[in-house]
Tab-separated table of C-alpha atoms and ligand atoms in Angstrom:
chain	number	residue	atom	x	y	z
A	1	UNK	CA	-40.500	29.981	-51.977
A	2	UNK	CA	-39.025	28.200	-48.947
A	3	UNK	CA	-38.201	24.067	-49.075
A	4	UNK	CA	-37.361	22.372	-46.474
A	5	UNK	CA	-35.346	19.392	-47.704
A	6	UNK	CA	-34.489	15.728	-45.154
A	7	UNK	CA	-31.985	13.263	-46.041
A	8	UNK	CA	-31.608	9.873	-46.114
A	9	UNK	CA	-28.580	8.316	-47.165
A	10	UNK	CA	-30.058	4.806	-48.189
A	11	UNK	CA	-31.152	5.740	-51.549
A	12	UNK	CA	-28.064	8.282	-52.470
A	13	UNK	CA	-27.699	7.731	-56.083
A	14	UNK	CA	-24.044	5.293	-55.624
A	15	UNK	CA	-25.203	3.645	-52.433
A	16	UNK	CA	-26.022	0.045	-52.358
A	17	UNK	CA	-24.854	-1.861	-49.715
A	18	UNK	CA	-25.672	-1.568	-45.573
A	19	UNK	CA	-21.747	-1.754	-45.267
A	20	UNK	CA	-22.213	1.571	-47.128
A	21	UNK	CA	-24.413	3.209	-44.353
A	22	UNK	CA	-24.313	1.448	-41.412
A	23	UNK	CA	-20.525	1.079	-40.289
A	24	UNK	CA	-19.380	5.074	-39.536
A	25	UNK	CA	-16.050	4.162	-38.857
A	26	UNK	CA	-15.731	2.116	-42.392
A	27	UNK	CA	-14.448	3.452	-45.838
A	28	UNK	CA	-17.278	2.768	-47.773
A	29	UNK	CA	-19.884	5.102	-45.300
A	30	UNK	CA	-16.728	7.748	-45.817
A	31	UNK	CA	-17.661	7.408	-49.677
A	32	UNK	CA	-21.001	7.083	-49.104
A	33	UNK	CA	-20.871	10.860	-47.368
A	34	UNK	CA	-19.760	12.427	-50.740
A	35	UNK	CA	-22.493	10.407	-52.764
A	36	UNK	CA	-24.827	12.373	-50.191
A	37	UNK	CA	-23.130	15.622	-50.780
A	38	UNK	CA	-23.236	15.591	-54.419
A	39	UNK	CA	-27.334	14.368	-54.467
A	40	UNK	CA	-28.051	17.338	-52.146
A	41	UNK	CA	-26.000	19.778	-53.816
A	42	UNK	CA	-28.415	18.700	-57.112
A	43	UNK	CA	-31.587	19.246	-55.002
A	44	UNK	CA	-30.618	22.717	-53.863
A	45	UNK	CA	-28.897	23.584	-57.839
A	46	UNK	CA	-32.404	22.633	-58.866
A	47	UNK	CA	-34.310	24.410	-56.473
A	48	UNK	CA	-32.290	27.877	-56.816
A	49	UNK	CA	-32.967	27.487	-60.531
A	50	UNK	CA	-36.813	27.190	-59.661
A	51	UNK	CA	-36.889	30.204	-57.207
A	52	UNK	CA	-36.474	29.359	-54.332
A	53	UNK	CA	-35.963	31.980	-51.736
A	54	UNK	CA	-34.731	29.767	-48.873
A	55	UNK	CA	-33.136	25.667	-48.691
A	56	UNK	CA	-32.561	24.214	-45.421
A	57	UNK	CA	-31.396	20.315	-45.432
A	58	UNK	CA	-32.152	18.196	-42.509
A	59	UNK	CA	-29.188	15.640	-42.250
A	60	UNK	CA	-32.032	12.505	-41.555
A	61	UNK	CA	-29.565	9.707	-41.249
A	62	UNK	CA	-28.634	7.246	-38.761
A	63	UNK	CA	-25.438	9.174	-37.738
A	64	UNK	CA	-25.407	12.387	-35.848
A	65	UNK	CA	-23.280	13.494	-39.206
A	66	UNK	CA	-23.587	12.569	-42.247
A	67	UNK	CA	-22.914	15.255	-44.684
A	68	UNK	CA	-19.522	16.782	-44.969
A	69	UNK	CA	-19.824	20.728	-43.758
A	70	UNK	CA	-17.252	22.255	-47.253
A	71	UNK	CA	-18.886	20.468	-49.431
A	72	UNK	CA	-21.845	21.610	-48.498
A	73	UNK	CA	-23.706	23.902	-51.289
A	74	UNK	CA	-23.480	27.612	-50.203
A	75	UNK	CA	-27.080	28.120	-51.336
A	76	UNK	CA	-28.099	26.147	-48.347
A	77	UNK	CA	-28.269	26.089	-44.690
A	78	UNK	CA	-28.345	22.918	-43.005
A	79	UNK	CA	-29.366	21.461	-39.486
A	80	UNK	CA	-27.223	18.263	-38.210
A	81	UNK	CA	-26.217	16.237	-34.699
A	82	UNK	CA	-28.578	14.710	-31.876
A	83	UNK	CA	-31.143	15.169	-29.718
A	84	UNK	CA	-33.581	18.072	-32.150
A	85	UNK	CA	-36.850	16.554	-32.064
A	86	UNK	CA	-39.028	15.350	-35.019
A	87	UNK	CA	-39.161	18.415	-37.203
A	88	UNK	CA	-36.352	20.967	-36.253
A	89	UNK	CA	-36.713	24.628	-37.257
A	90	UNK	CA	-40.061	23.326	-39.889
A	91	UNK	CA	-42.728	25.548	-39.351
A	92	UNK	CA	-45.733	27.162	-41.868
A	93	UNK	CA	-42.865	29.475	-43.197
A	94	UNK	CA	-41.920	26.486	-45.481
A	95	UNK	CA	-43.524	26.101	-48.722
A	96	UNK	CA	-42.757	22.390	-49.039
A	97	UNK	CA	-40.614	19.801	-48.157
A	98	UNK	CA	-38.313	16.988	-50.269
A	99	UNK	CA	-37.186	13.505	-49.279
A	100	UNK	CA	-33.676	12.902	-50.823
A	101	UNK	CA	-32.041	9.906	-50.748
A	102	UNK	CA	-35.099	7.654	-49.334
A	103	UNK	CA	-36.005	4.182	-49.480
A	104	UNK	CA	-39.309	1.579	-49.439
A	105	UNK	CA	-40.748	0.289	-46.518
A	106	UNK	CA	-39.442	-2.806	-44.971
A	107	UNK	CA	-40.486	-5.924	-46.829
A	108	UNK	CA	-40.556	-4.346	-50.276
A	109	UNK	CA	-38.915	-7.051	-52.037
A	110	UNK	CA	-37.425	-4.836	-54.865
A	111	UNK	CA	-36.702	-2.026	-52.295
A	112	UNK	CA	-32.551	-1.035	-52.164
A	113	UNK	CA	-31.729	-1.304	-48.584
A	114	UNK	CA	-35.874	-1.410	-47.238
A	115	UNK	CA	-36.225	-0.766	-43.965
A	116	UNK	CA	-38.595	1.436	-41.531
A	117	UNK	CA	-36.728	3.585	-39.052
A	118	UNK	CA	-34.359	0.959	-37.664
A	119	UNK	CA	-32.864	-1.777	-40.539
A	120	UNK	CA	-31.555	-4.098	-37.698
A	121	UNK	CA	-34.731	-4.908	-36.062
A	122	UNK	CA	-37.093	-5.511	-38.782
A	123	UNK	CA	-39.319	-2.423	-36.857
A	124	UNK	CA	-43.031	-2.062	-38.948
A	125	UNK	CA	-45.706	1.159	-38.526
A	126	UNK	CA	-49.128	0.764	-39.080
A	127	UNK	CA	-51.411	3.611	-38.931
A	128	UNK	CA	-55.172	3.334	-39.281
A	129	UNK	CA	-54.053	-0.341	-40.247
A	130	UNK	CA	-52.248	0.664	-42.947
A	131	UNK	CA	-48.401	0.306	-42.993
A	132	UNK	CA	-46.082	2.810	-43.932
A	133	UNK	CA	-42.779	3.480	-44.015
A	134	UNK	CA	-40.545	6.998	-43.648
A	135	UNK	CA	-41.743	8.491	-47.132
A	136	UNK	CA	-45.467	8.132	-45.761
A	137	UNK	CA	-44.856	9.060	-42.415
A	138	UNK	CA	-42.520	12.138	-43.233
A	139	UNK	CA	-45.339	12.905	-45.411
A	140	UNK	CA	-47.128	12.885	-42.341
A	141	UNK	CA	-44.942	15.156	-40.495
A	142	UNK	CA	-45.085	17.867	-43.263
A	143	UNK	CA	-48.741	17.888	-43.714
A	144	UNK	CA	-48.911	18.567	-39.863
A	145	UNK	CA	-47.444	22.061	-40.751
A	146	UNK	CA	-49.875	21.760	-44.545
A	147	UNK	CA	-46.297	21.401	-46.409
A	148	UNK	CA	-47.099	19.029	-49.287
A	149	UNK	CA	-44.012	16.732	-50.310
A	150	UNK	CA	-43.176	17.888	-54.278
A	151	UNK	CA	-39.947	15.664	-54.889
A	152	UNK	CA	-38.887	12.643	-53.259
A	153	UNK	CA	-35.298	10.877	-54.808
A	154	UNK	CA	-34.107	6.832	-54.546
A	155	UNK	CA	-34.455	3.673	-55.462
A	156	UNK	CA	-37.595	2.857	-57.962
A	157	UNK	CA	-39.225	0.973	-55.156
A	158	UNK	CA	-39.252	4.189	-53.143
A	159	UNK	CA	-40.951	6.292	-55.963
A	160	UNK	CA	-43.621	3.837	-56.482
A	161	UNK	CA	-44.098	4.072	-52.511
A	162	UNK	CA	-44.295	7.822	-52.986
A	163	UNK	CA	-46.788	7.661	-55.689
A	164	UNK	CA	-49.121	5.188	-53.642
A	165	UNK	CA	-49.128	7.442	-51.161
A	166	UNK	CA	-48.800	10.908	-52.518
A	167	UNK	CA	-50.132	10.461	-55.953
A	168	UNK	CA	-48.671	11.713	-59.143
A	169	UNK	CA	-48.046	14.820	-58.863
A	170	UNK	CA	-44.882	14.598	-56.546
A	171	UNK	CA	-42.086	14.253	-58.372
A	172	UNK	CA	-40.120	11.678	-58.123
A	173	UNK	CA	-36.428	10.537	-59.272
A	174	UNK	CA	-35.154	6.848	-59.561
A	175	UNK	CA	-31.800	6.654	-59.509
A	176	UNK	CA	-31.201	3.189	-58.969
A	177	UNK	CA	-33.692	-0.128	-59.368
A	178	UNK	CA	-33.333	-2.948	-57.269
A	179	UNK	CA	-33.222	-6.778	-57.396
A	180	UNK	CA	-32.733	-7.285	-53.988
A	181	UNK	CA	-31.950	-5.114	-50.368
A	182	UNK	CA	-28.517	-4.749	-51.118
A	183	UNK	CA	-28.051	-4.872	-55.141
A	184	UNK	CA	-29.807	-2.895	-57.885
A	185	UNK	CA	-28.584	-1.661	-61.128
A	186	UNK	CA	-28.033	2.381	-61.428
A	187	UNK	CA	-27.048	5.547	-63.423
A	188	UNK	CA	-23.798	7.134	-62.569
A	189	UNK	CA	-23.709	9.439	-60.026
A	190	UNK	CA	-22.839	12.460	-62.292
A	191	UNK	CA	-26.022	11.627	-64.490
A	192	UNK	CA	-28.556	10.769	-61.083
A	193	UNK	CA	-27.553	14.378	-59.804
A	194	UNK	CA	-28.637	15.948	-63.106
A	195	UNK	CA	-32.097	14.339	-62.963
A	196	UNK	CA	-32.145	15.000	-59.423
A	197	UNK	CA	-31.643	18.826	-60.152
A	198	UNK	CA	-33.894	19.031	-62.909
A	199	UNK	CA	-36.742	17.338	-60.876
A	200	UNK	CA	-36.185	19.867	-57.795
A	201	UNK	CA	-36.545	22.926	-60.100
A	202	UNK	CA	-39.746	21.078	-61.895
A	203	UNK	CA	-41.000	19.940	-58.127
A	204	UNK	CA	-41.317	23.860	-57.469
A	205	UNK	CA	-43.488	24.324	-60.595
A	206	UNK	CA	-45.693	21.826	-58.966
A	207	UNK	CA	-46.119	23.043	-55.237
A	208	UNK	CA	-49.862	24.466	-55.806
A	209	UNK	CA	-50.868	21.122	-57.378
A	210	UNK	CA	-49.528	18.869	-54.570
A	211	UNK	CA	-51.711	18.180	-51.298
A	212	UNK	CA	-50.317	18.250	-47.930
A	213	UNK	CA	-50.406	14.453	-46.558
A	214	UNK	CA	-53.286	14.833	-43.541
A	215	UNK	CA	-54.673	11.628	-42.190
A	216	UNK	CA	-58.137	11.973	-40.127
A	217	UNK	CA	-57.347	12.374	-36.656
A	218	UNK	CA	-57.372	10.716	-33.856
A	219	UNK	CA	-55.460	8.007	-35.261
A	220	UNK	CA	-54.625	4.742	-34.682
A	221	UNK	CA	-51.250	3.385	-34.822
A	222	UNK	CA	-49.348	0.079	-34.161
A	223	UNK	CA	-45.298	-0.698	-34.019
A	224	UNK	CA	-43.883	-4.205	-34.350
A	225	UNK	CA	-39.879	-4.872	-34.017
A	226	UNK	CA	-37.533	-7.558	-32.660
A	227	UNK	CA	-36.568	-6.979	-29.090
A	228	UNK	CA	-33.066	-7.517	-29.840
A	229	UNK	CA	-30.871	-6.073	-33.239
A	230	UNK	CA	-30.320	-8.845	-35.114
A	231	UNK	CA	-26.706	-9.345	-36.574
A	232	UNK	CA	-25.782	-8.104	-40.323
A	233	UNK	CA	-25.561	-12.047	-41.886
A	234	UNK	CA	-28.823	-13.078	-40.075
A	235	UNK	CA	-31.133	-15.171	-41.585
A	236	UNK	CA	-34.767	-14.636	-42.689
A	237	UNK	CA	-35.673	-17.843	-40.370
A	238	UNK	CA	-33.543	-16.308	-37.935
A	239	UNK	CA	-35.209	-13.037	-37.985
A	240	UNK	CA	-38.798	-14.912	-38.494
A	241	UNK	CA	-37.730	-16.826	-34.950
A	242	UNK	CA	-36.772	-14.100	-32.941
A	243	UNK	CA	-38.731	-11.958	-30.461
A	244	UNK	CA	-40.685	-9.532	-30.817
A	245	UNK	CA	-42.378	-6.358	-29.295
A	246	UNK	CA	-45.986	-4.942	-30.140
A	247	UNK	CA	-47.047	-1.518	-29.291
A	248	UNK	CA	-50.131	0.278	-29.779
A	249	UNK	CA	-51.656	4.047	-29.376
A	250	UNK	CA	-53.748	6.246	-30.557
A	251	UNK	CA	-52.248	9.358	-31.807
A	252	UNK	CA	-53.653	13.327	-31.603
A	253	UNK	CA	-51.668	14.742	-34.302
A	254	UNK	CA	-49.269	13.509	-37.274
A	255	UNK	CA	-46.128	14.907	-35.703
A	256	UNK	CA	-45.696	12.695	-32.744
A	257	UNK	CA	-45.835	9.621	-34.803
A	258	UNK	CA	-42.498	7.932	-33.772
A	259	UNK	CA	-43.482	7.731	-29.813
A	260	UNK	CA	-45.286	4.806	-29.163
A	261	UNK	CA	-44.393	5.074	-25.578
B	301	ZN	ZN1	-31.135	6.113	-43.286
């Protein structure tokens, strides 16, 4: 059994705040990198301990690095930097794929740190006029290969996400529940990372019973985002006020999802 595991470091059991993962010269992101460590280093515990043959973690962040290379978990290989495409190195040899760390679509009033893609520019994707956000379209991406998603970690907003789009089988691991973007009440790290291992090696149990994600295809899709960042204290009539930029195209397969151009 292969997996094929991306990060996010949004909903890292620990992480609650944008100063957290937006600012890679701060503190709190420096923090924030050993929160990742020790939610990954669950997934791929949990995975060894359900067979698998093979881990490789994408580091799916912002930053060209996020994780931290020695604490890495030696069971693991791992891909990380700039410039590698959509999928790098997933092909059919991969069983199936986890989301760790993820978070709900922008606008999910509940949903720790919501965004899609881009958290500064209020960016929205809509595909055959439905909108998703990176759990449905990384879905996406793995079901162009027929990987189905069996485990997707973060914030309770971003299970129920998974669940309306993957249905129940996925497994799925809240480690934190939100009142608002940037506060939510959660377990202690130590105690997230043993759910999150025991739901990798229960995800693998599952793999026959969970569908790859395939959308009919062509398909059309539709982007929406503020021309310009806005600033961390904006407000939501600020952000309501600003300009905007609409995009539209019709797409051939579910990997190139991201290029609108
Ligand atoms: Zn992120």
């Amino acid at each position: 059994m292969n997996v094929y595991i991306v990060t996010d470091l949004e909903g890292i059991s620990g992480v609650t705040t944008f100063a957290q993962t937006r600012d890679s010269d701060g503190e709190l992101y420096q923090g924030a990198r050993r929160l990742l460590m020790g939610d990954i280093a669950a997934a791929v515990d949990g995975c060894l301990a359900g067979g698998a043959a093979r881990v490789c973690v994408l580091d799916g962040h912002g930053h060209p690095l996020n994780v931290i290379p020695e604490l890495m978990h030696p069971g693991a290989e791992y891909i990380c930097g700039r410039g590698f495409g959509v999928a790098p190195g997933l092909d059919e040899s991969f069983d199936c794929g986890m989301l760790v760390g993820y978070h709900a679509m922008a606008h999910t009033p509940d949903g720790v740190l919501c965004h899609t893609q881009n958290s500064r520019t209020d960016a929205r994707y809509w595909y055959h006029d439905r909108e998703f956000g990176e759990i449905g379209q990384e879905a996406m991406i793995f079901g162009h290969f027929g990987i189905p998603v069996v485990m997707v970690t973060g914030d309770a907003a971003a299970c129920r996400e998974t669940r309306e789009f993957l249905g129940d089988e996925v497994v799925t691991v809240a480690v934190k529940h939100g009142f608002s973007r940037e506060s939510c009440r959660m377990v202690a790290p130590e105690r997230a990372r043993a759910m999150i291992r025991e739901g990798a090696r229960e995800a693998l149990s599952r793999v026959g019973r969970c569908r790859p994600f395939t959308v009919p295809l062509p398909m059309p899709g539709r982007f929406e985002a503020l021309v310009e960042p806005m600033p961390a204290g904006a407000t939501q009539a600020q952000i309501d006020a600003a300009p905007r930029r609409r995009l539209e195209k019709v797409f051939e397969d579910q990997l190139h999802i991201y290029s609108f151009a």
